[in-house]
Amino acid sequence: MSSRPFDIPIPDEPRDPFPIVTDYYCDIVCGFGRGSKDLGVPTANVEMSQLPASMNSLDLGVYFGFAQLRPVDKTTSRVNRKDGKEVEYNYGEHLSEKRGELDVLPMVLSVGKNPFYGNDFKTAELHILHNFSHNFYGAQVKFNILGHIRPELNYTTKEALIKDINTDIDIAKRTLESVNYIKFKDQF
Ligand code: ADP
Ligand code: RBF
Ligand code: MG
């Protein structure tokens, strides 16, 4: 599969089973660091086990909604990644209210096994549509899912994956600005 076969039409307002909300904050954990380095699209990974059952049972694919971050009151520490590399968790200490980083922000969510990278486990990863000046490993995030963009695909090239992720971002941004979706910012 080199690119998306078609775009699923997005309804004028969220349709069943959406909205789905995490009515608590989930911990942001590290993955393998490929999102930023390899694709230029960082994603905040959350543990599947912390998500509500209704999110766990979604089809693998790309979704969109709103997210809100919150720092955790802990001092910076080093955590061992699955592949043995050490990652620094700052628990969101650089998140800035002034820069709007604690606002409810639009996001695109990938729920999948990342076939392009041959993972054999499922992850949930949020790319928040904001340009952050620091990472925020160890911070927490609360979010809602308002719609579905496309199924997860197995790409033959990295360029095709990046192109589609950028199309997903455009669709999410445009939809979340529309009247019947922006209302759901108040769900927080
Ligand atoms: P990993 O595989 O460890 O998740 P990524 O390359 O996907 O690595 O980077 C993820 C981290 O980048 C997030 O946990 C977060 O701390 C940071 N980050 C910076 N900007 C963003 C953003 N716009 N959306 C999500 N995470 C971001
Ligand atoms: N990975 C895939 O293998 N197939 C996909 O269709 C796919 N779609 C994605 C869509 C978005 C919006 C994002 C943010 C990521 C997507 N990825 C996909 C996941 C990507 O492989 C993952 O973010 C990296 O592996 C870094 O964790
Ligand atoms: Mg990630």
PDB file of C-alpha atoms and ligand atoms in Angstrom:
ATOM      1  CA  MET A   1       0.000   0.000   0.000  1.00  0.00           C
ATOM      2  CA  SER A   2       1.689   3.215  -1.046  1.00  0.00           C
ATOM      3  CA  SER A   3      -1.011   5.723  -0.127  1.00  0.00           C
ATOM      4  CA  ARG A   4      -4.558   6.023   1.228  1.00  0.00           C
ATOM      5  CA  PRO A   5      -7.126   4.443  -1.092  1.00  0.00           C
ATOM      6  CA  PHE A   6      -9.843   7.048  -0.381  1.00  0.00           C
ATOM      7  CA  ASP A   7     -10.878   9.508   2.290  1.00  0.00           C
ATOM      8  CA  ILE A   8     -13.656   8.419   4.649  1.00  0.00           C
ATOM      9  CA  PRO A   9     -16.215  11.267   4.636  1.00  0.00           C
ATOM     10  CA  ILE A  10     -16.198  13.114   7.963  1.00  0.00           C
ATOM     11  CA  PRO A  11     -19.730  13.749   9.290  1.00  0.00           C
ATOM     12  CA  ASP A  12     -20.884  17.298  10.203  1.00  0.00           C
ATOM     13  CA  GLU A  13     -20.818  16.381  13.871  1.00  0.00           C
ATOM     14  CA  PRO A  14     -19.413  13.495  15.959  1.00  0.00           C
ATOM     15  CA  ARG A  15     -21.371  10.264  15.332  1.00  0.00           C
ATOM     16  CA  ASP A  16     -21.695   7.121  17.423  1.00  0.00           C
ATOM     17  CA  PRO A  17     -19.444   5.831  19.101  1.00  0.00           C
ATOM     18  CA  PHE A  18     -17.936   9.337  19.377  1.00  0.00           C
ATOM     19  CA  PRO A  19     -17.314  11.316  21.474  1.00  0.00           C
ATOM     20  CA  ILE A  20     -15.263   8.954  23.595  1.00  0.00           C
ATOM     21  CA  VAL A  21     -13.523  10.601  26.546  1.00  0.00           C
ATOM     22  CA  THR A  22     -10.776   9.550  28.922  1.00  0.00           C
ATOM     23  CA  ASP A  23     -12.330  11.069  32.016  1.00  0.00           C
ATOM     24  CA  TYR A  24      -8.976  10.987  33.801  1.00  0.00           C
ATOM     25  CA  TYR A  25      -5.375  11.840  32.919  1.00  0.00           C
ATOM     26  CA  CYS A  26      -3.099   9.189  31.332  1.00  0.00           C
ATOM     27  CA  ASP A  27       0.683   8.984  31.719  1.00  0.00           C
ATOM     28  CA  ILE A  28       2.828   9.919  28.715  1.00  0.00           C
ATOM     29  CA  VAL A  29       5.486   7.250  28.228  1.00  0.00           C
ATOM     30  CA  CYS A  30       8.367   6.859  25.801  1.00  0.00           C
ATOM     31  CA  GLY A  31       8.321   4.664  22.722  1.00  0.00           C
ATOM     32  CA  PHE A  32      11.339   4.132  20.478  1.00  0.00           C
ATOM     33  CA  GLY A  33      11.743   7.820  19.621  1.00  0.00           C
ATOM     34  CA  ARG A  34      10.989   7.328  15.927  1.00  0.00           C
ATOM     35  CA  GLY A  35       8.125   9.786  15.630  1.00  0.00           C
ATOM     36  CA  SER A  36      10.259  12.914  15.830  1.00  0.00           C
ATOM     37  CA  LYS A  37      13.559  11.585  14.530  1.00  0.00           C
ATOM     38  CA  ASP A  38      12.359   9.450  11.653  1.00  0.00           C
ATOM     39  CA  LEU A  39       9.051  11.035  10.628  1.00  0.00           C
ATOM     40  CA  GLY A  40       9.308  14.622  11.907  1.00  0.00           C
ATOM     41  CA  VAL A  41       6.009  14.058  13.747  1.00  0.00           C
ATOM     42  CA  PRO A  42       6.457  13.552  17.519  1.00  0.00           C
ATOM     43  CA  THR A  43       3.718  11.550  19.210  1.00  0.00           C
ATOM     44  CA  ALA A  44       2.946  11.393  22.927  1.00  0.00           C
ATOM     45  CA  ASN A  45       2.483   7.678  23.639  1.00  0.00           C
ATOM     46  CA  VAL A  46      -0.006   6.541  26.273  1.00  0.00           C
ATOM     47  CA  GLU A  47      -0.363   3.053  27.771  1.00  0.00           C
ATOM     48  CA  MET A  48      -3.218   1.099  26.167  1.00  0.00           C
ATOM     49  CA  SER A  49      -3.921  -0.355  29.624  1.00  0.00           C
ATOM     50  CA  GLN A  50      -4.789   3.118  30.953  1.00  0.00           C
ATOM     51  CA  LEU A  51      -7.408   3.778  28.281  1.00  0.00           C
ATOM     52  CA  PRO A  52     -11.147   3.143  28.638  1.00  0.00           C
ATOM     53  CA  ALA A  53     -12.393  -0.158  27.128  1.00  0.00           C
ATOM     54  CA  SER A  54     -14.277   1.772  24.427  1.00  0.00           C
ATOM     55  CA  MET A  55     -10.944   3.135  23.128  1.00  0.00           C
ATOM     56  CA  ASN A  56      -9.213  -0.203  23.402  1.00  0.00           C
ATOM     57  CA  SER A  57     -11.774  -1.792  21.123  1.00  0.00           C
ATOM     58  CA  LEU A  58     -11.535   0.791  18.310  1.00  0.00           C
ATOM     59  CA  ASP A  59     -10.361  -0.450  14.910  1.00  0.00           C
ATOM     60  CA  LEU A  60      -6.674   0.218  14.261  1.00  0.00           C
ATOM     61  CA  GLY A  61      -6.423   3.570  12.517  1.00  0.00           C
ATOM     62  CA  VAL A  62      -6.241   7.333  12.755  1.00  0.00           C
ATOM     63  CA  TYR A  63      -8.618   9.453  14.871  1.00  0.00           C
ATOM     64  CA  PHE A  64      -8.876  13.084  15.973  1.00  0.00           C
ATOM     65  CA  GLY A  65     -10.056  15.087  18.950  1.00  0.00           C
ATOM     66  CA  PHE A  66      -8.897  17.477  21.663  1.00  0.00           C
ATOM     67  CA  ALA A  67      -6.268  16.936  24.343  1.00  0.00           C
ATOM     68  CA  GLN A  68      -5.117  18.715  27.474  1.00  0.00           C
ATOM     69  CA  LEU A  69      -1.725  18.252  29.127  1.00  0.00           C
ATOM     70  CA  ARG A  70      -0.855  18.570  32.793  1.00  0.00           C
ATOM     71  CA  PRO A  71       2.558  18.434  34.429  1.00  0.00           C
ATOM     72  CA  VAL A  72       3.273  15.942  37.217  1.00  0.00           C
ATOM     73  CA  ASP A  73       4.973  17.112  40.382  1.00  0.00           C
ATOM     74  CA  LYS A  74       8.095  14.929  40.246  1.00  0.00           C
ATOM     75  CA  THR A  75      11.748  15.710  39.688  1.00  0.00           C
ATOM     76  CA  THR A  76      13.467  14.833  36.429  1.00  0.00           C
ATOM     77  CA  SER A  77      14.549  11.215  36.246  1.00  0.00           C
ATOM     78  CA  ARG A  78      16.050   8.763  33.769  1.00  0.00           C
ATOM     79  CA  VAL A  79      13.942   5.870  32.586  1.00  0.00           C
ATOM     80  CA  ASN A  80      15.142   2.787  30.684  1.00  0.00           C
ATOM     81  CA  ARG A  81      13.459   2.436  27.325  1.00  0.00           C
ATOM     82  CA  LYS A  82      12.428  -1.030  26.039  1.00  0.00           C
ATOM     83  CA  ASP A  83      15.558  -1.167  23.848  1.00  0.00           C
ATOM     84  CA  GLY A  84      17.799  -0.265  26.793  1.00  0.00           C
ATOM     85  CA  LYS A  85      18.396   3.399  25.894  1.00  0.00           C
ATOM     86  CA  GLU A  86      17.956   5.901  28.742  1.00  0.00           C
ATOM     87  CA  VAL A  87      15.337   8.621  28.301  1.00  0.00           C
ATOM     88  CA  GLU A  88      14.972  11.678  30.499  1.00  0.00           C
ATOM     89  CA  TYR A  89      11.490  12.258  31.925  1.00  0.00           C
ATOM     90  CA  ASN A  90      10.969  15.919  32.882  1.00  0.00           C
ATOM     91  CA  TYR A  91       7.282  15.335  33.832  1.00  0.00           C
ATOM     92  CA  GLY A  92       6.252  18.394  31.840  1.00  0.00           C
ATOM     93  CA  GLU A  93       8.114  20.948  33.935  1.00  0.00           C
ATOM     94  CA  HIS A  94       8.683  23.179  30.873  1.00  0.00           C
ATOM     95  CA  LEU A  95       5.041  23.200  29.773  1.00  0.00           C
ATOM     96  CA  SER A  96       4.077  26.863  29.640  1.00  0.00           C
ATOM     97  CA  GLU A  97       0.673  28.351  30.275  1.00  0.00           C
ATOM     98  CA  LYS A  98       1.848  31.522  28.520  1.00  0.00           C
ATOM     99  CA  ARG A  99       2.643  29.622  25.326  1.00  0.00           C
ATOM    100  CA  GLY A 100      -0.817  27.991  25.463  1.00  0.00           C
ATOM    101  CA  GLU A 101       0.613  24.543  26.189  1.00  0.00           C
ATOM    102  CA  LEU A 102      -1.861  23.833  28.991  1.00  0.00           C
ATOM    103  CA  ASP A 103      -4.870  24.802  26.833  1.00  0.00           C
ATOM    104  CA  VAL A 104      -7.220  22.267  25.278  1.00  0.00           C
ATOM    105  CA  LEU A 105      -5.479  21.631  21.945  1.00  0.00           C
ATOM    106  CA  PRO A 106      -6.431  19.815  18.728  1.00  0.00           C
ATOM    107  CA  MET A 107      -4.749  16.469  18.145  1.00  0.00           C
ATOM    108  CA  VAL A 108      -4.550  13.519  15.794  1.00  0.00           C
ATOM    109  CA  LEU A 109      -4.336  10.044  17.302  1.00  0.00           C
ATOM    110  CA  SER A 110      -2.877   6.862  15.860  1.00  0.00           C
ATOM    111  CA  VAL A 111      -4.115   3.600  17.399  1.00  0.00           C
ATOM    112  CA  GLY A 112      -2.163   0.832  15.801  1.00  0.00           C
ATOM    113  CA  LYS A 113       0.621  -1.648  15.488  1.00  0.00           C
ATOM    114  CA  ASN A 114       2.731   0.595  13.239  1.00  0.00           C
ATOM    115  CA  PRO A 115       3.141  -2.062  10.528  1.00  0.00           C
ATOM    116  CA  PHE A 116       5.656   0.162   8.741  1.00  0.00           C
ATOM    117  CA  TYR A 117       7.993  -0.473  11.685  1.00  0.00           C
ATOM    118  CA  GLY A 118       6.936  -4.107  12.188  1.00  0.00           C
ATOM    119  CA  ASN A 119       5.799  -3.688  15.823  1.00  0.00           C
ATOM    120  CA  ASP A 120       3.811  -6.629  17.197  1.00  0.00           C
ATOM    121  CA  PHE A 121       1.987  -4.688  19.914  1.00  0.00           C
ATOM    122  CA  LYS A 122      -0.642  -1.954  19.817  1.00  0.00           C
ATOM    123  CA  THR A 123       0.106   1.652  20.752  1.00  0.00           C
ATOM    124  CA  ALA A 124      -1.958   4.814  21.148  1.00  0.00           C
ATOM    125  CA  GLU A 125      -0.028   7.938  20.166  1.00  0.00           C
ATOM    126  CA  LEU A 126      -1.183  11.550  20.061  1.00  0.00           C
ATOM    127  CA  HIS A 127       0.341  14.196  17.868  1.00  0.00           C
ATOM    128  CA  ILE A 128      -0.782  17.492  19.380  1.00  0.00           C
ATOM    129  CA  LEU A 129      -1.157  20.359  16.906  1.00  0.00           C
ATOM    130  CA  HIS A 130       1.142  22.791  18.686  1.00  0.00           C
ATOM    131  CA  ASN A 131       4.823  23.572  18.345  1.00  0.00           C
ATOM    132  CA  PHE A 132       6.299  22.693  21.776  1.00  0.00           C
ATOM    133  CA  SER A 133       9.697  24.030  22.770  1.00  0.00           C
ATOM    134  CA  HIS A 134      10.540  21.010  24.997  1.00  0.00           C
ATOM    135  CA  ASN A 135       9.404  17.420  25.257  1.00  0.00           C
ATOM    136  CA  PHE A 136       7.158  16.399  28.155  1.00  0.00           C
ATOM    137  CA  TYR A 137       7.789  12.739  28.915  1.00  0.00           C
ATOM    138  CA  GLY A 138       6.135  11.759  32.196  1.00  0.00           C
ATOM    139  CA  ALA A 139       3.476  14.500  31.987  1.00  0.00           C
ATOM    140  CA  GLN A 140      -0.170  13.456  31.720  1.00  0.00           C
ATOM    141  CA  VAL A 141      -2.834  13.913  29.083  1.00  0.00           C
ATOM    142  CA  LYS A 142      -6.610  13.793  29.038  1.00  0.00           C
ATOM    143  CA  PHE A 143      -8.367  13.620  25.658  1.00  0.00           C
ATOM    144  CA  ASN A 144     -11.526  12.960  23.705  1.00  0.00           C
ATOM    145  CA  ILE A 145     -11.918  11.223  20.361  1.00  0.00           C
ATOM    146  CA  LEU A 146     -14.459  12.850  18.056  1.00  0.00           C
ATOM    147  CA  GLY A 147     -14.003  11.021  14.774  1.00  0.00           C
ATOM    148  CA  HIS A 148     -12.192   8.534  12.572  1.00  0.00           C
ATOM    149  CA  ILE A 149     -10.009   9.511   9.603  1.00  0.00           C
ATOM    150  CA  ARG A 150      -8.752   6.240   8.104  1.00  0.00           C
ATOM    151  CA  PRO A 151      -7.657   2.691   8.840  1.00  0.00           C
ATOM    152  CA  GLU A 152      -4.024   1.958   9.646  1.00  0.00           C
ATOM    153  CA  LEU A 153      -2.083   1.123   6.495  1.00  0.00           C
ATOM    154  CA  ASN A 154       1.193  -0.605   5.763  1.00  0.00           C
ATOM    155  CA  TYR A 155       3.323   1.740   3.712  1.00  0.00           C
ATOM    156  CA  THR A 156       6.125   0.763   1.391  1.00  0.00           C
ATOM    157  CA  THR A 157       8.005   4.023   1.813  1.00  0.00           C
ATOM    158  CA  LYS A 158       8.577   6.416   4.660  1.00  0.00           C
ATOM    159  CA  GLU A 159       7.758   9.337   2.353  1.00  0.00           C
ATOM    160  CA  ALA A 160       4.260   7.933   1.658  1.00  0.00           C
ATOM    161  CA  LEU A 161       3.649   7.482   5.411  1.00  0.00           C
ATOM    162  CA  ILE A 162       4.790  11.055   6.132  1.00  0.00           C
ATOM    163  CA  LYS A 163       2.619  12.446   3.332  1.00  0.00           C
ATOM    164  CA  ASP A 164      -0.479  10.668   4.676  1.00  0.00           C
ATOM    165  CA  ILE A 165       0.223  11.726   8.269  1.00  0.00           C
ATOM    166  CA  ASN A 166       0.313  15.315   7.027  1.00  0.00           C
ATOM    167  CA  THR A 167      -3.002  14.834   5.206  1.00  0.00           C
ATOM    168  CA  ASP A 168      -4.433  13.418   8.477  1.00  0.00           C
ATOM    169  CA  ILE A 169      -3.193  16.513  10.323  1.00  0.00           C
ATOM    170  CA  ASP A 170      -4.870  18.830   7.761  1.00  0.00           C
ATOM    171  CA  ILE A 171      -8.182  16.940   8.014  1.00  0.00           C
ATOM    172  CA  ALA A 172      -8.102  16.988  11.836  1.00  0.00           C
ATOM    173  CA  LYS A 173      -7.233  20.684  11.982  1.00  0.00           C
ATOM    174  CA  ARG A 174      -9.964  21.693   9.550  1.00  0.00           C
ATOM    175  CA  THR A 175     -12.648  19.518  11.161  1.00  0.00           C
ATOM    176  CA  LEU A 176     -11.859  20.547  14.733  1.00  0.00           C
ATOM    177  CA  GLU A 177     -12.226  24.232  13.778  1.00  0.00           C
ATOM    178  CA  SER A 178     -15.796  23.664  12.560  1.00  0.00           C
ATOM    179  CA  VAL A 179     -18.745  24.698  14.794  1.00  0.00           C
ATOM    180  CA  ASN A 180     -20.063  21.248  15.652  1.00  0.00           C
ATOM    181  CA  TYR A 181     -16.660  19.938  16.679  1.00  0.00           C
ATOM    182  CA  ILE A 182     -15.111  22.930  18.431  1.00  0.00           C
ATOM    183  CA  LYS A 183     -17.964  22.671  20.998  1.00  0.00           C
ATOM    184  CA  PHE A 184     -16.315  19.533  22.350  1.00  0.00           C
ATOM    185  CA  LYS A 185     -13.400  21.578  23.661  1.00  0.00           C
ATOM    186  CA  ASP A 186     -15.745  22.255  26.573  1.00  0.00           C
ATOM    187  CA  GLN A 187     -15.851  18.578  27.493  1.00  0.00           C
ATOM    188  CA  PHE A 188     -12.778  19.234  29.638  1.00  0.00           C
TER     189      PHE A 188
HETATM  190  P1  ADP B   1       8.472   8.229  21.457  1.00  0.00           P
HETATM  191  O1  ADP B   1       8.620   7.055  20.536  1.00  0.00           O
HETATM  192  O2  ADP B   1       9.325   8.101  22.676  1.00  0.00           O
HETATM  193  O3  ADP B   1       7.045   8.541  21.746  1.00  0.00           O
HETATM  194  P2  ADP B   1       8.526  10.535  19.712  1.00  0.00           P
HETATM  195  O4  ADP B   1       9.592  10.836  18.721  1.00  0.00           O
HETATM  196  O5  ADP B   1       7.188  10.121  19.214  1.00  0.00           O
HETATM  197  O6  ADP B   1       9.107   9.468  20.679  1.00  0.00           O
HETATM  198  O7  ADP B   1       8.442  11.828  20.612  1.00  0.00           O
HETATM  199  C1  ADP B   1       7.486  11.907  21.581  1.00  0.00           C
HETATM  200  C2  ADP B   1       7.655  12.996  22.616  1.00  0.00           C
HETATM  201  O8  ADP B   1       7.865  14.275  22.006  1.00  0.00           O
HETATM  202  C3  ADP B   1       6.366  13.119  23.391  1.00  0.00           C
HETATM  203  O9  ADP B   1       6.285  12.187  24.451  1.00  0.00           O
HETATM  204  C4  ADP B   1       6.436  14.544  23.874  1.00  0.00           C
HETATM  205  O10 ADP B   1       7.150  14.584  25.086  1.00  0.00           O
HETATM  206  C5  ADP B   1       7.257  15.276  22.803  1.00  0.00           C
HETATM  207  N1  ADP B   1       6.474  16.144  21.891  1.00  0.00           N
HETATM  208  C6  ADP B   1       6.960  17.320  21.397  1.00  0.00           C
HETATM  209  N2  ADP B   1       6.068  17.917  20.583  1.00  0.00           N
HETATM  210  C7  ADP B   1       4.973  17.104  20.556  1.00  0.00           C
HETATM  211  C8  ADP B   1       3.700  17.199  19.888  1.00  0.00           C
HETATM  212  N3  ADP B   1       3.396  18.247  19.103  1.00  0.00           N
HETATM  213  N4  ADP B   1       2.804  16.202  20.087  1.00  0.00           N
HETATM  214  C9  ADP B   1       3.122  15.151  20.871  1.00  0.00           C
HETATM  215  N5  ADP B   1       4.301  15.004  21.518  1.00  0.00           N
HETATM  216  C10 ADP B   1       5.232  15.975  21.369  1.00  0.00           C
HETATM  217  N1  RBF B   2       2.157   3.896  11.158  1.00  0.00           N
HETATM  218  C1  RBF B   2       1.871   2.939  10.239  1.00  0.00           C
HETATM  219  O1  RBF B   2       2.601   1.951  10.135  1.00  0.00           O
HETATM  220  N2  RBF B   2       0.760   3.048   9.416  1.00  0.00           N
HETATM  221  C2  RBF B   2      -0.066   4.113   9.474  1.00  0.00           C
HETATM  222  O2  RBF B   2      -1.053   4.161   8.740  1.00  0.00           O
HETATM  223  C3  RBF B   2       0.234   5.165  10.407  1.00  0.00           C
HETATM  224  N3  RBF B   2      -0.541   6.264  10.492  1.00  0.00           N
HETATM  225  C4  RBF B   2      -0.236   7.267  11.387  1.00  0.00           C
HETATM  226  C5  RBF B   2      -1.019   8.420  11.437  1.00  0.00           C
HETATM  227  C6  RBF B   2      -0.719   9.448  12.321  1.00  0.00           C
HETATM  228  C7  RBF B   2      -1.566  10.679  12.342  1.00  0.00           C
HETATM  229  C8  RBF B   2       0.402   9.330  13.196  1.00  0.00           C
HETATM  230  C9  RBF B   2       0.731  10.420  14.156  1.00  0.00           C
HETATM  231  C10 RBF B   2       1.179   8.181  13.145  1.00  0.00           C
HETATM  232  C11 RBF B   2       0.883   7.148  12.241  1.00  0.00           C
HETATM  233  N4  RBF B   2       1.669   6.004  12.138  1.00  0.00           N
HETATM  234  C12 RBF B   2       1.372   5.006  11.240  1.00  0.00           C
HETATM  235  C13 RBF B   2       2.519   5.648  13.279  1.00  0.00           C
HETATM  236  C14 RBF B   2       3.945   5.873  13.161  1.00  0.00           C
HETATM  237  O3  RBF B   2       4.468   4.674  12.625  1.00  0.00           O
HETATM  238  C15 RBF B   2       4.426   6.084  14.601  1.00  0.00           C
HETATM  239  O4  RBF B   2       4.001   7.344  15.033  1.00  0.00           O
HETATM  240  C16 RBF B   2       5.891   5.898  14.696  1.00  0.00           C
HETATM  241  O5  RBF B   2       6.144   4.517  14.682  1.00  0.00           O
HETATM  242  C17 RBF B   2       6.490   6.488  15.949  1.00  0.00           C
HETATM  243  O6  RBF B   2       5.977   5.922  17.104  1.00  0.00           O
HETATM  244 MG    MG B   3       5.688   8.682  20.093  1.00  0.00          MG
END
